[in-house]
Coordinates of C-alpha atoms and ligand atoms in Angstrom, one line a residue:
M93 CA 75.3 147.8 137.9
Y94 CA 73.8 145.6 135.7
K95 CA 70.6 145.1 134.3
F96 CA 68.8 142.5 132.8
A97 CA 66.3 141.6 130.2
L98 CA 64.5 138.8 129.1
L99 CA 64.8 137.9 125.3
S100 CA 63.1 135.2 123.3
K101 CA 66.2 133.4 121.4
S102 CA 65.3 135.1 118.3
Q103 CA 65.0 138.4 119.9
Y104 CA 68.3 138.2 121.5
A105 CA 70.0 137.2 117.6
L106 CA 68.7 140.1 116.0
L107 CA 69.5 141.9 118.7
S108 CA 73.0 140.9 118.9
K109 CA 73.0 141.0 114.7
S110 CA 71.8 145.2 114.9
L111 CA 74.4 146.0 117.4
S112 CA 76.9 144.5 115.6
A113 CA 75.6 145.9 112.4
V114 CA 76.0 149.2 113.8
R115 CA 79.2 149.0 115.3
S116 CA 78.1 149.6 118.8
P117 CA 79.9 148.9 121.2
L118 CA 77.0 147.6 122.8
A119 CA 77.4 144.3 120.8
G120 CA 80.2 142.9 122.7
L121 CA 78.6 143.5 126.2
L122 CA 75.5 141.1 125.1
R123 CA 76.1 137.6 126.9
F124 CA 73.6 135.3 127.8
Q125 CA 73.7 134.3 131.7
S126 CA 71.9 131.4 131.8
N127 CA 70.1 128.0 130.5
S128 CA 66.8 131.1 130.2
T129 CA 67.0 133.2 128.0
R130 CA 68.1 136.3 130.3
V131 CA 70.8 138.1 128.7
K132 CA 73.1 140.2 131.2
L133 CA 74.5 144.0 129.7
R134 CA 77.5 144.2 131.7
K135 CA 80.6 146.7 131.5
S136 CA 83.2 144.9 130.1
S137 CA 83.3 142.3 126.8
F138 CA 82.3 139.0 126.2
P139 CA 85.1 136.5 126.9
C140 CA 85.0 133.6 124.3
R141 CA 83.5 132.7 121.3
T142 CA 82.8 129.0 122.0
L143 CA 81.4 130.2 125.0
T144 CA 79.0 132.1 123.2
Q145 CA 78.1 129.3 121.2
T146 CA 77.5 126.5 123.9
L147 CA 75.3 128.9 126.2
C148 CA 73.1 130.0 123.0
L149 CA 72.6 126.6 122.4
R150 CA 71.6 126.0 126.0
T151 CA 69.5 128.4 125.6
N152 CA 65.6 127.7 125.0
T153 CA 63.0 129.7 123.6
Q154 CA 59.6 129.0 126.1
T155 CA 59.8 132.6 126.3
S156 CA 57.5 134.2 124.3
S157 CA 58.4 137.1 122.3
S158 CA 56.1 140.1 124.1
D159 CA 58.5 138.4 127.0
Y160 CA 60.6 141.5 127.5
H161 CA 60.9 143.1 131.2
T162 CA 63.9 144.2 133.5
Q163 CA 65.0 142.2 136.7
S164 CA 66.4 143.6 139.5
E165 CA 70.3 142.5 140.4
Q166 CA 70.4 139.3 141.9
R167 CA 73.1 138.1 144.3
E168 CA 76.3 138.3 143.2
M169 CA 78.6 135.4 143.2
K170 CA 80.5 134.3 145.7
Y171 CA 84.1 133.1 144.6
V172 CA 86.1 130.5 146.3
L173 CA 89.4 129.9 145.4
V174 CA 91.7 127.2 146.0
T175 CA 95.2 127.2 145.5
G176 CA 98.3 125.0 146.3
G177 CA 101.5 125.3 147.4
V178 CA 104.5 123.2 148.0
V179 CA 104.2 119.9 145.9
S180 CA 102.3 118.7 143.1
G181 CA 99.0 115.9 144.1
L182 CA 98.3 117.0 147.6
G183 CA 94.8 116.7 146.8
K184 CA 93.8 119.9 145.8
G185 CA 90.9 118.7 143.9
V186 CA 89.2 116.4 147.0
T187 CA 89.9 119.4 148.8
A188 CA 88.3 121.9 147.0
S189 CA 85.5 119.5 146.1
S190 CA 85.2 118.8 149.9
I191 CA 84.8 122.7 150.3
G192 CA 81.9 122.4 147.7
V193 CA 80.3 119.7 149.1
V194 CA 80.3 121.4 152.8
L195 CA 78.5 124.5 151.4
K196 CA 76.4 122.9 149.7
A197 CA 75.5 120.8 152.7
C198 CA 74.9 124.5 154.4
G199 CA 72.0 125.3 151.6
L200 CA 73.7 126.9 149.1
R201 CA 73.9 126.0 145.3
V202 CA 78.0 125.3 144.3
T203 CA 79.3 125.3 140.9
S204 CA 83.3 124.7 140.0
I205 CA 85.7 125.7 138.0
K206 CA 88.8 124.0 136.9
I207 CA 91.6 125.9 135.7
D208 CA 94.6 123.7 133.9
P209 CA 97.8 125.5 133.3
Y210 CA 98.7 123.2 130.4
L211 CA 99.1 124.7 127.0
N212 CA 97.1 122.0 125.7
T213 CA 93.5 122.9 124.8
D214 CA 92.1 120.0 126.5
A215 CA 92.8 116.9 128.1
G216 CA 91.2 115.1 124.8
T217 CA 95.2 114.3 123.1
M218 CA 96.4 113.8 126.7
S219 CA 97.8 110.1 127.7
P220 CA 96.3 108.6 130.3
F221 CA 99.6 106.4 131.6
E222 CA 101.1 110.8 132.4
H223 CA 98.5 112.5 133.0
G224 CA 95.2 110.4 134.8
E225 CA 92.0 109.3 132.8
V226 CA 89.9 111.5 130.3
F227 CA 87.0 112.2 131.8
V228 CA 83.7 113.3 129.6
L229 CA 81.3 115.7 130.3
D230 CA 77.3 115.4 128.7
D231 CA 78.7 118.4 126.4
G232 CA 81.5 116.1 125.2
G233 CA 84.3 117.8 126.6
E234 CA 87.5 115.8 127.1
V235 CA 88.8 117.1 130.8
D236 CA 90.7 116.8 133.6
L237 CA 89.4 114.0 135.6
D238 CA 88.9 116.9 138.7
L239 CA 85.8 117.6 137.1
G240 CA 85.1 113.8 137.7
N241 CA 85.2 114.5 140.9
Y242 CA 83.4 117.7 141.5
E243 CA 80.5 116.1 139.4
R244 CA 80.5 113.3 141.6
F245 CA 81.1 115.0 144.9
L246 CA 78.7 117.5 144.3
D247 CA 75.8 115.7 141.8
V248 CA 76.5 118.1 139.1
T249 CA 76.5 118.1 135.4
L250 CA 79.7 120.6 134.2
T251 CA 80.1 121.8 131.2
K252 CA 83.4 121.9 128.9
D253 CA 83.9 125.5 129.5
N254 CA 84.1 124.7 132.9
N255 CA 88.3 123.6 132.8
I256 CA 89.6 126.7 131.5
T257 CA 93.5 125.9 129.9
T258 CA 95.8 128.3 129.2
G259 CA 95.1 126.6 125.7
K260 CA 92.1 127.5 125.2
I261 CA 92.5 131.3 126.6
F262 CA 95.3 131.6 124.2
Q263 CA 93.2 130.5 121.6
F264 CA 90.5 132.8 122.1
V265 CA 92.7 135.4 122.6
I266 CA 94.6 135.0 119.7
E267 CA 91.4 134.7 117.0
K268 CA 90.8 137.8 118.6
E269 CA 93.6 139.5 117.4
R270 CA 93.6 137.4 114.3
K271 CA 90.0 139.1 113.6
G272 CA 91.2 142.6 114.5
D273 CA 88.9 143.1 117.6
Y274 CA 92.0 144.6 119.4
L275 CA 91.9 147.4 116.8
G276 CA 96.0 148.3 116.5
K277 CA 96.6 147.5 120.3
T278 CA 99.2 145.3 121.2
V279 CA 98.4 142.1 122.7
Q280 CA 99.6 141.7 125.9
V281 CA 99.4 138.9 128.9
V282 CA 97.5 141.6 130.7
P283 CA 95.6 143.1 130.1
H284 CA 94.5 141.1 126.9
I285 CA 95.3 137.8 128.5
T286 CA 94.0 138.0 132.7
D287 CA 91.0 140.2 130.9
A288 CA 89.8 136.9 128.9
I289 CA 90.4 134.0 132.0
K290 CA 88.8 136.8 134.3
D291 CA 85.5 137.1 131.8
W292 CA 85.3 133.5 131.1
I293 CA 85.9 133.1 135.0
E294 CA 82.6 135.1 135.4
S295 CA 80.8 134.2 132.0
V296 CA 81.3 130.1 133.2
A297 CA 80.7 131.1 136.8
V298 CA 76.8 132.0 136.8
I299 CA 75.7 128.0 134.3
P300 CA 73.5 126.3 136.2
V301 CA 74.8 122.8 137.0
D302 CA 72.6 121.7 139.5
G303 CA 69.5 120.9 136.9
K304 CA 68.1 124.4 138.5
E305 CA 67.1 128.3 137.0
G306 CA 69.5 130.3 137.8
P307 CA 73.4 130.6 139.1
A308 CA 74.9 129.2 141.3
D309 CA 75.7 130.8 145.1
V310 CA 79.4 130.1 145.4
C311 CA 81.8 128.8 142.8
V312 CA 85.3 126.9 143.8
I313 CA 87.8 127.6 141.8
E314 CA 90.5 125.3 142.1
L315 CA 93.9 126.2 140.0
G316 CA 95.8 123.4 139.1
G317 CA 99.2 123.4 139.9
T318 CA 101.6 124.8 142.7
V319 CA 101.9 128.5 143.4
G320 CA 105.0 129.8 141.3
D321 CA 104.9 127.9 138.5
I322 CA 105.5 129.8 135.5
E323 CA 102.5 128.2 133.8
S324 CA 100.1 129.6 136.2
M325 CA 101.4 132.9 136.5
P326 CA 98.9 135.0 133.9
F327 CA 96.3 133.1 136.0
I328 CA 97.7 134.1 139.7
E329 CA 97.7 138.1 138.2
A330 CA 94.0 137.5 136.9
L331 CA 92.8 136.0 140.1
R332 CA 94.4 138.5 142.0
Q333 CA 92.6 141.4 140.2
L334 CA 89.2 139.7 140.0
S335 CA 89.2 139.0 144.1
F336 CA 89.9 143.1 143.8
S337 CA 86.9 143.7 141.4
V338 CA 84.4 141.3 142.9
G339 CA 85.6 142.6 146.7
Q340 CA 86.3 140.9 149.5
D341 CA 82.7 139.9 150.4
N342 CA 83.1 137.4 147.6
F343 CA 86.2 136.6 147.4
C344 CA 87.8 133.6 149.6
L345 CA 91.2 132.2 149.3
V346 CA 91.7 128.3 150.2
H347 CA 96.0 127.4 150.4
V348 CA 96.5 123.9 150.2
S349 CA 99.4 123.2 151.5
L350 CA 101.9 120.1 152.4
I351 CA 102.9 119.7 156.4
P352 CA 105.8 117.4 155.9
V353 CA 107.7 115.2 159.6
I354 CA 111.2 114.7 158.7
G355 CA 112.4 111.5 160.5
V356 CA 110.1 108.5 162.2
V357 CA 108.8 110.4 165.2
G358 CA 109.9 114.2 164.0
E359 CA 108.7 117.5 164.0
Q360 CA 106.0 118.9 162.0
K361 CA 107.5 121.1 159.6
T362 CA 105.9 124.7 158.5
K363 CA 108.3 126.3 156.7
P364 CA 107.6 124.9 153.5
T365 CA 104.2 126.2 154.0
Q366 CA 105.4 129.6 154.9
H367 CA 107.8 130.0 152.2
S368 CA 104.6 129.2 149.8
V369 CA 102.1 131.5 151.5
R370 CA 105.0 133.6 151.3
E371 CA 105.5 133.5 147.4
L372 CA 101.5 133.9 147.4
R373 CA 101.4 137.1 149.1
A374 CA 104.4 138.4 146.4
L375 CA 102.1 138.4 143.8
G376 CA 99.3 139.8 145.9
L377 CA 96.8 137.2 146.9
T378 CA 96.5 136.7 150.6
P379 CA 95.2 133.1 151.8
H380 CA 92.0 133.6 154.2
L381 CA 92.1 130.2 155.0
L382 CA 95.3 127.4 154.7
A383 CA 94.2 123.3 154.2
C384 CA 97.7 121.5 155.7
R385 CA 97.4 118.2 154.4
S386 CA 99.6 115.7 156.6
A387 CA 100.0 112.4 157.5
Q388 CA 98.6 112.8 161.4
P389 CA 96.5 115.2 162.8
L390 CA 98.0 118.7 163.4
L391 CA 100.2 119.6 166.2
E392 CA 97.9 122.6 168.2
N393 CA 101.3 124.4 168.5
V394 CA 102.3 124.1 165.2
K395 CA 98.8 125.3 164.0
E396 CA 99.3 128.7 166.1
K397 CA 103.4 128.8 164.4
L398 CA 101.2 128.7 161.1
S399 CA 98.9 131.0 162.1
Q400 CA 102.1 133.4 163.3
F401 CA 103.7 133.4 160.4
C402 CA 101.6 132.8 157.9
H403 CA 99.1 135.5 159.0
V404 CA 95.9 133.1 158.8
P405 CA 93.5 133.2 162.6
A406 CA 94.5 129.7 164.4
S407 CA 91.1 129.2 163.6
N408 CA 90.6 129.3 160.0
I409 CA 94.0 126.5 159.7
L410 CA 92.3 123.3 158.9
N411 CA 93.9 120.1 158.5
I412 CA 93.6 117.4 156.5
H413 CA 95.4 114.8 157.6
D414 CA 95.3 111.0 156.5
V415 CA 91.6 109.3 156.2
P416 CA 90.5 105.5 155.5
N417 CA 88.6 106.9 152.3
I418 CA 88.2 110.4 150.8
W419 CA 84.3 110.4 151.7
H420 CA 85.7 111.5 155.5
I421 CA 87.2 115.0 154.0
P422 CA 84.0 116.6 154.2
L423 CA 83.1 115.6 157.3
L424 CA 86.9 116.6 158.6
L425 CA 86.3 120.0 157.1
R426 CA 82.6 120.5 158.5
N427 CA 83.8 119.3 162.0
Q428 CA 86.7 121.8 161.8
N429 CA 83.9 124.4 161.0
A430 CA 85.0 125.1 157.9
H431 CA 82.0 126.0 156.5
D432 CA 81.7 128.8 159.2
A433 CA 85.4 130.4 158.2
I434 CA 84.4 130.2 154.5
L435 CA 81.0 132.2 154.9
K436 CA 82.2 134.7 157.4
Q437 CA 84.6 135.5 154.7
L438 CA 81.7 135.1 151.9
N439 CA 79.1 137.2 154.0
L440 CA 76.4 134.2 154.1
L441 CA 76.3 133.3 157.2
S442 CA 72.9 134.8 157.9
I443 CA 71.4 133.0 154.9
A444 CA 73.4 129.4 155.4
M445 CA 71.9 126.4 157.7
P446 CA 74.4 124.2 159.7
P447 CA 76.0 122.2 157.4
A448 CA 73.5 118.0 157.0
L449 CA 75.9 115.4 155.9
K450 CA 74.5 112.5 157.5
D451 CA 74.8 110.7 154.5
W452 CA 77.7 111.5 153.7
T453 CA 78.7 110.2 157.3
M454 CA 76.5 107.2 156.4
M455 CA 78.6 106.7 153.4
A456 CA 81.9 106.7 154.8
E457 CA 81.5 104.5 157.7
T458 CA 79.2 102.0 155.9
Y459 CA 82.7 101.8 153.9
D460 CA 85.1 101.4 156.6
N461 CA 83.0 98.8 158.0
L462 CA 82.2 96.8 155.0
T463 CA 83.9 93.3 155.5
N464 CA 83.3 91.3 152.6
S465 CA 85.3 91.9 149.5
V466 CA 84.5 91.2 145.8
R467 CA 87.4 90.4 143.7
I468 CA 87.3 92.2 140.6
A469 CA 90.1 91.7 137.8
M470 CA 90.2 94.6 135.7
V471 CA 92.1 93.6 132.6
G472 CA 93.1 97.0 130.5
K473 CA 96.0 98.9 129.1
Y474 CA 96.8 101.7 132.0
V475 CA 97.8 99.6 134.7
G476 CA 100.4 101.2 136.2
L477 CA 98.8 104.2 137.2
T478 CA 95.5 103.9 139.0
D479 CA 94.1 107.6 138.3
S480 CA 94.4 105.9 133.9
Y481 CA 90.7 104.7 135.0
L482 CA 89.9 106.5 138.2
S483 CA 86.3 106.7 137.4
V484 CA 85.7 102.8 136.9
V485 CA 86.9 102.6 139.8
K486 CA 84.7 105.0 141.5
A487 CA 81.8 103.2 139.4
L488 CA 83.1 99.7 141.2
L489 CA 83.2 101.4 144.8
H490 CA 79.8 103.1 144.2
A491 CA 78.7 99.4 143.1
C492 CA 79.7 97.8 146.0
I493 CA 79.0 99.7 148.5
A494 CA 75.4 99.2 147.4
C495 CA 75.7 95.4 147.3
S496 CA 77.7 95.6 151.1
V497 CA 80.9 94.8 150.1
K498 CA 84.4 96.2 149.3
P499 CA 85.9 96.1 146.2
S500 CA 89.5 94.5 146.2
I501 CA 90.5 95.6 142.5
D502 CA 93.2 92.9 140.9
W503 CA 94.7 94.9 138.3
I504 CA 96.2 92.3 135.0
A505 CA 98.6 94.0 132.2
A506 CA 97.0 92.7 129.2
S507 CA 99.7 91.8 127.8
D508 CA 100.9 89.7 130.5
L509 CA 98.0 87.2 129.8
E510 CA 99.6 87.2 126.2
E511 CA 101.7 84.0 124.7
D512 CA 104.2 85.9 124.2
S513 CA 104.4 87.0 127.6
A514 CA 104.7 83.2 128.0
K515 CA 108.0 82.7 126.2
L516 CA 109.2 86.9 127.2
T517 CA 108.2 86.7 131.3
P518 CA 106.4 83.9 132.3
E519 CA 106.6 84.4 136.3
A520 CA 104.0 88.1 135.4
H521 CA 102.5 85.6 132.6
A522 CA 101.8 82.5 135.5
A523 CA 100.7 85.3 137.7
A524 CA 98.3 87.4 135.4
W525 CA 96.0 84.2 134.3
E526 CA 96.4 83.3 138.4
T527 CA 95.0 86.4 139.3
L528 CA 92.1 86.3 136.5
K529 CA 91.2 83.0 137.5
N530 CA 90.7 83.9 141.1
A531 CA 88.6 87.0 140.2
A532 CA 85.1 86.8 140.8
C533 CA 84.3 89.0 137.3
V534 CA 86.6 90.8 134.2
L535 CA 86.3 93.9 133.4
V536 CA 87.4 95.5 130.4
P537 CA 87.9 99.2 130.3
G538 CA 88.2 102.0 127.9
G539 CA 91.5 102.0 125.5
F540 CA 93.0 102.9 122.4
G541 CA 96.1 101.5 120.4
D542 CA 96.5 98.0 120.5
R543 CA 98.9 97.4 123.2
G544 CA 97.8 94.3 125.6
V545 CA 94.4 93.5 123.0
R546 CA 95.2 90.5 121.9
G547 CA 95.3 89.5 126.4
M548 CA 92.5 91.7 126.3
I549 CA 90.5 89.3 123.7
L550 CA 92.2 85.9 126.3
A551 CA 90.0 87.7 129.2
A552 CA 87.2 87.8 127.1
K553 CA 87.1 84.4 125.7
Y554 CA 87.9 83.3 129.6
A555 CA 85.0 85.1 131.1
R556 CA 82.8 83.9 128.4
E557 CA 83.4 80.3 128.0
N558 CA 83.4 80.3 132.1
N559 CA 80.7 81.8 132.8
I560 CA 82.2 84.5 135.2
P561 CA 80.6 88.1 134.7
Y562 CA 82.1 90.0 132.3
L563 CA 81.4 93.9 131.5
G564 CA 83.5 95.4 128.7
I565 CA 83.6 99.4 127.8
C566 CA 83.9 100.7 125.0
L567 CA 87.3 99.3 123.6
G568 CA 85.6 96.4 126.1
M569 CA 82.7 95.7 124.0
Q570 CA 84.8 96.1 121.0
I571 CA 87.1 92.9 122.4
A572 CA 84.3 91.3 123.0
V573 CA 82.7 91.2 119.5
I574 CA 85.9 90.4 118.1
E575 CA 86.4 87.6 120.6
F576 CA 83.0 86.4 119.4
A577 CA 84.0 86.4 115.9
R578 CA 87.2 85.2 116.1
S579 CA 86.4 81.6 118.7
V580 CA 82.2 81.6 117.9
L581 CA 82.1 82.4 114.0
S582 CA 85.4 80.6 113.8
L583 CA 86.7 84.0 111.8
E584 CA 90.5 83.7 112.9
R585 CA 91.3 86.9 111.5
A586 CA 88.4 88.8 112.6
D587 CA 89.4 92.3 114.0
S588 CA 89.1 95.8 114.5
N589 CA 90.8 98.1 112.0
E590 CA 91.9 100.3 114.8
F591 CA 94.4 97.2 115.5
N592 CA 95.1 96.0 111.9
A593 CA 93.6 98.2 108.9
N594 CA 93.8 94.9 107.0
T595 CA 92.1 92.6 108.0
P596 CA 89.8 90.5 105.7
D597 CA 87.3 90.7 108.2
P598 CA 86.5 93.8 110.3
V599 CA 84.0 93.5 112.7
V600 CA 84.7 96.7 114.1
I601 CA 85.4 99.6 111.6
F602 CA 86.2 103.2 112.0
M603 CA 83.2 105.6 112.1
P604 CA 82.5 107.2 108.9
E605 CA 82.4 111.4 110.9
G606 CA 85.7 110.4 112.3
S607 CA 89.0 112.5 111.4
R608 CA 91.4 111.4 110.4
T609 CA 94.2 114.0 110.7
H610 CA 93.3 115.5 113.9
M611 CA 93.1 114.1 117.0
G612 CA 92.0 116.6 119.4
S613 CA 87.9 116.2 119.9
T614 CA 87.2 114.5 116.9
M615 CA 85.8 111.4 118.4
R616 CA 81.9 110.5 118.6
L617 CA 82.0 112.7 121.9
G618 CA 79.7 113.2 125.0
S619 CA 75.9 112.1 126.0
R620 CA 74.1 110.1 123.1
R621 CA 70.8 108.1 123.1
T622 CA 70.5 104.7 123.3
L623 CA 67.4 102.7 122.8
F624 CA 66.7 99.5 124.2
H625 CA 65.3 97.3 121.3
T626 CA 63.7 94.6 123.8
T627 CA 63.0 94.8 127.6
N628 CA 63.6 90.5 127.5
C629 CA 67.3 91.6 128.5
I630 CA 69.5 92.3 131.4
T631 CA 71.1 95.6 131.0
A632 CA 66.8 96.9 130.2
K633 CA 65.8 95.2 134.1
L634 CA 68.8 97.0 135.4
Y635 CA 68.0 100.4 133.7
G636 CA 64.5 99.8 135.6
N637 CA 63.3 99.1 131.9
P638 CA 63.3 103.0 130.0
Q639 CA 63.2 103.3 126.5
Y640 CA 66.2 104.8 126.0
V641 CA 69.2 105.8 127.7
E642 CA 72.1 108.6 127.8
E643 CA 75.0 108.1 127.9
R644 CA 78.8 109.9 128.1
H645 CA 80.7 108.3 124.7
R646 CA 84.3 108.7 123.8
H647 CA 85.4 106.6 120.4
R648 CA 86.4 106.7 117.1
Y649 CA 85.4 103.0 115.7
E650 CA 81.8 101.3 116.0
V651 CA 81.2 97.2 115.6
N652 CA 80.5 96.8 111.7
P653 CA 77.1 96.9 111.1
E654 CA 77.3 94.5 108.2
V655 CA 77.9 91.3 110.6
I656 CA 75.4 92.0 113.1
E657 CA 72.9 89.5 111.8
V658 CA 75.8 86.7 111.5
L659 CA 76.6 88.0 115.2
E660 CA 73.1 87.7 116.3
E661 CA 72.5 84.5 114.5
N662 CA 75.2 83.0 116.3
G663 CA 73.8 83.9 120.2
L664 CA 75.1 88.0 120.4
K665 CA 72.3 90.0 120.7
F666 CA 73.2 93.8 120.2
V667 CA 70.1 94.7 122.1
G668 CA 70.7 98.6 122.4
K669 CA 71.5 100.6 119.0
D670 CA 71.5 104.6 118.7
E671 CA 68.4 106.4 117.4
T672 CA 69.7 105.4 113.6
G673 CA 69.2 101.7 114.4
K674 CA 72.6 101.4 112.9
R675 CA 75.2 101.8 115.3
M676 CA 75.5 99.2 118.0
E677 CA 75.4 100.4 122.1
I678 CA 74.9 97.5 124.1
L679 CA 75.4 93.6 123.6
E680 CA 74.8 91.0 125.6
L681 CA 75.4 86.9 125.3
P682 CA 71.7 85.5 126.5
S683 CA 73.4 82.5 127.0
H684 CA 75.2 83.5 130.2
P685 CA 75.0 84.8 133.8
F686 CA 76.3 88.0 132.7
Y687 CA 78.4 89.1 129.8
V688 CA 77.7 92.8 128.8
G689 CA 79.3 94.7 126.5
V690 CA 78.6 98.7 126.2
Q691 CA 79.9 101.5 123.4
F692 CA 79.3 104.0 126.3
H693 CA 81.2 105.0 129.4
P694 CA 78.8 104.1 132.5
E695 CA 81.7 104.6 134.9
F696 CA 81.0 109.2 133.6
K697 CA 77.9 109.6 135.6
S698 CA 77.9 106.9 138.4
R699 CA 77.1 108.9 141.8
P700 CA 78.0 108.3 145.1
R701 CA 74.7 107.2 146.4
R702 CA 73.2 106.4 142.9
P703 CA 75.4 103.7 141.5
S704 CA 75.3 103.4 137.4
A705 CA 73.0 100.8 136.9
L706 CA 75.5 98.3 134.7
F707 CA 78.1 98.2 137.6
L708 CA 75.5 97.6 140.1
G709 CA 74.3 94.9 137.6
F710 CA 78.1 93.6 137.4
I711 CA 78.9 93.8 141.3
L712 CA 75.2 91.6 141.8
A713 CA 76.4 89.1 139.4
A714 CA 80.0 88.6 140.8
T715 CA 78.0 88.0 144.5
G716 CA 75.6 86.1 142.6
K717 CA 72.9 88.3 143.7
L718 CA 71.7 89.5 140.0
E719 CA 68.7 87.0 140.1
A720 CA 67.5 88.3 142.9
H721 CA 67.1 91.1 142.3
L722 CA 66.2 91.4 139.0
K723 CA 63.0 89.8 140.6
G724 CA 62.6 92.0 142.9
H725 CA 62.3 95.3 140.2
Q726 CA 60.6 93.1 138.1
N727 CA 58.0 92.7 141.3
G728 CA 58.4 96.3 141.6
I729 CA 60.2 95.8 145.0
Ligands
LIG192 N1 89.7 102.6 120.9 C1 88.3 102.4 120.6 C2 87.5 103.2 119.9 O1 88.3 104.3 119.4 C3 87.6 102.9 122.1 C4 87.6 103.9 122.9 C5 87.3 103.5 123.9 O2 87.6 102.9 124.8 N2 87.5 105.0 124.7 O3 86.3 103.1 119.2

C-alpha cells in the first residue's frame, strides 16, 4: 500500500514545492516519516503544519542527493489504546506506561501518545495547583505530566506532538479552513476533526523516540479523561475508526476501571465497570483487556463475573491492586501475563521475547527495603498538591535510591516562613521553621509569581548561613541571587522584576526575547546548552567534567548580566553559562559544602536508574557522602 523514497532535504523541499505549484493532489500526500530523510507516500492527507515543521527540522541531511531509491514496506504500527472508566485519577498514565515497560522488556520498541481532550493548546498556561506539574520536553513542548511518566518509564525522548489536545486539533483544522483547504465543504467534527486526529496519531506514532532509526513497533495511546465525557467524544470516534482501518491485528484496547468495595469487609463491586464497558461498546469500541484498580487483590469469582458481563476472557482481566511503590506495576502486569494477552491480540507473539524485568524488580525491591531516610525540606508555593512538583519528587527518589536512602519530603509552604505569618498564623509559622531546621537539606523548586517569595528567600538565607545543602531550581536559583544581593551586598531592596518592576536593584530581569502579552509558549523553553567555565566546581565534577551539559528550561527571567561581576567578587560564582556567556545557568558558593542554583530544570531528564547528577550531589551532600563521592570521581572510581 505504501511506497518509500529516500530523499535529501533539498530534494524533499523541491518535490513538495513543485507538487504544490502544479496543484497536484500528491502535494498533500507527502510526508516525512522519521529522522531519516525517508518520505512516505500515503493515501490520506498530511495532518498538521506544525508537525510537518517539527519533522522537517528533525530531518538530517546526511543522505546524498543521488540517494534516491524505494524500499519495501516495513512492519505495520501496532497500537495499544488505554482508556479509563468510572472515575478519573485511577492511575491510567502509570498503567499505560507500565504496559509500555512490559512490552519493551519483551524486546519491542515502544513509543507513546497522550491525548488530553481539554481545549488548551498545551499545558503551558495551566495552573500546577489545579493540574499538577507542567512537564517540559527537549523540543520545548509544555505538556501534561503523564508524558514525564512515559519518558521515565520507557526511557524515551518525546516530542510536543506526542501530546494531542483538542486545542491543537481544532487549531489545525480551523487554520486549514481559513486557508480554504477544504474546498468549499462544510467543516465538521466528523469527518474533519476525526480525520485530523487519526492522521496526527499515525504521523506521530512513527517518530522515533528511543534514539534508534525508524519507527517503533508499538505505540501506546492514552486517552485522558473518562469514557463518556463530552470532550472525549471526537477522540473516541477517531480511535474507533482507527481501530477499524488499521485492522484487528494491529489494535489492542485496554480499559482501566475501578472495582470499589462497599463497607469495611464488603464485596468487590463490578457494576461500575460493567457500565463503563457498556458505554465504551455503545461507542463502537470493544475492550480486549480490562485493568481493574482495587485496593486488595481481585477475588477469583469477581474476575469471572467481570469476564461474563463485560465480554472479556478471564485471562485478559488484569488486576492492579495497591502496591508499595509504582515500580511494582510493570511486575504486577508481567506476573499476570499481560504481555501474552497483548502480544496475542497484536499478533506479535512470534517476534517477542519473555519479558526481562530484572532491573525493575531490583529497583522496586531495593526501595521497599530501604531503612534509613533523609529529610528534604521542599520550600515552594504549590505544596498543597504534590503532583505540582512531580518530576522533582521523582528525581529525588532516583537520587535517593542511588544513595540507598529513603526520601522523606517535608513540604513547607514558603509563605508560612514569612514574618507576616508569625503574626497571622503563628502555629503554622513555628511548625514551618521547625520543619526547616530539622531537615538535612533545602530545595527551592521552580515557580511563578510572588507568592511565598519572601519565605523562599528566608529558607535560602538559612541554608547559606548554616551550611545546609541547598538546591535552587530555576526560581530557586533566582531566589539565591536575590538573597545574596540583599544579605551580602547589602542591597536590601534587591529583587526580581517579576516581583517588583520598580526595584532600584534588579538582580533578576525579564529576558529580552520574552513576550509580555502572550503567556503560552513564549518562555525560554526546552533543551539548551550550558557551558562550564571551570572544572573546579561541584557541578562540573558531578556531571563528570564535560565541556557542556544540555538540560531543559522554562523561564522568562534571568540573572541580570550587569550584576555578575559584583556578585562574583563577593563570593558567588557562576560556573555555567549559556553559549553567549551572557546568560547565567549555574551558580555555586565555593565557601559552602553544597549551595547550587540552576536556571534549568534537571528534574526533567532524571531517570530511575540514571539519576540527575545534581540531585545525586544534593542527596550525597545531605547524607555526608559528597566529598568521598567527588574524590572517587577524581580518581576515576
Ligand atoms: N518565574 C521565573 C521565571 O520566569 C522562574 C521560572 C521557573 O521557576 N520555572 O524566570
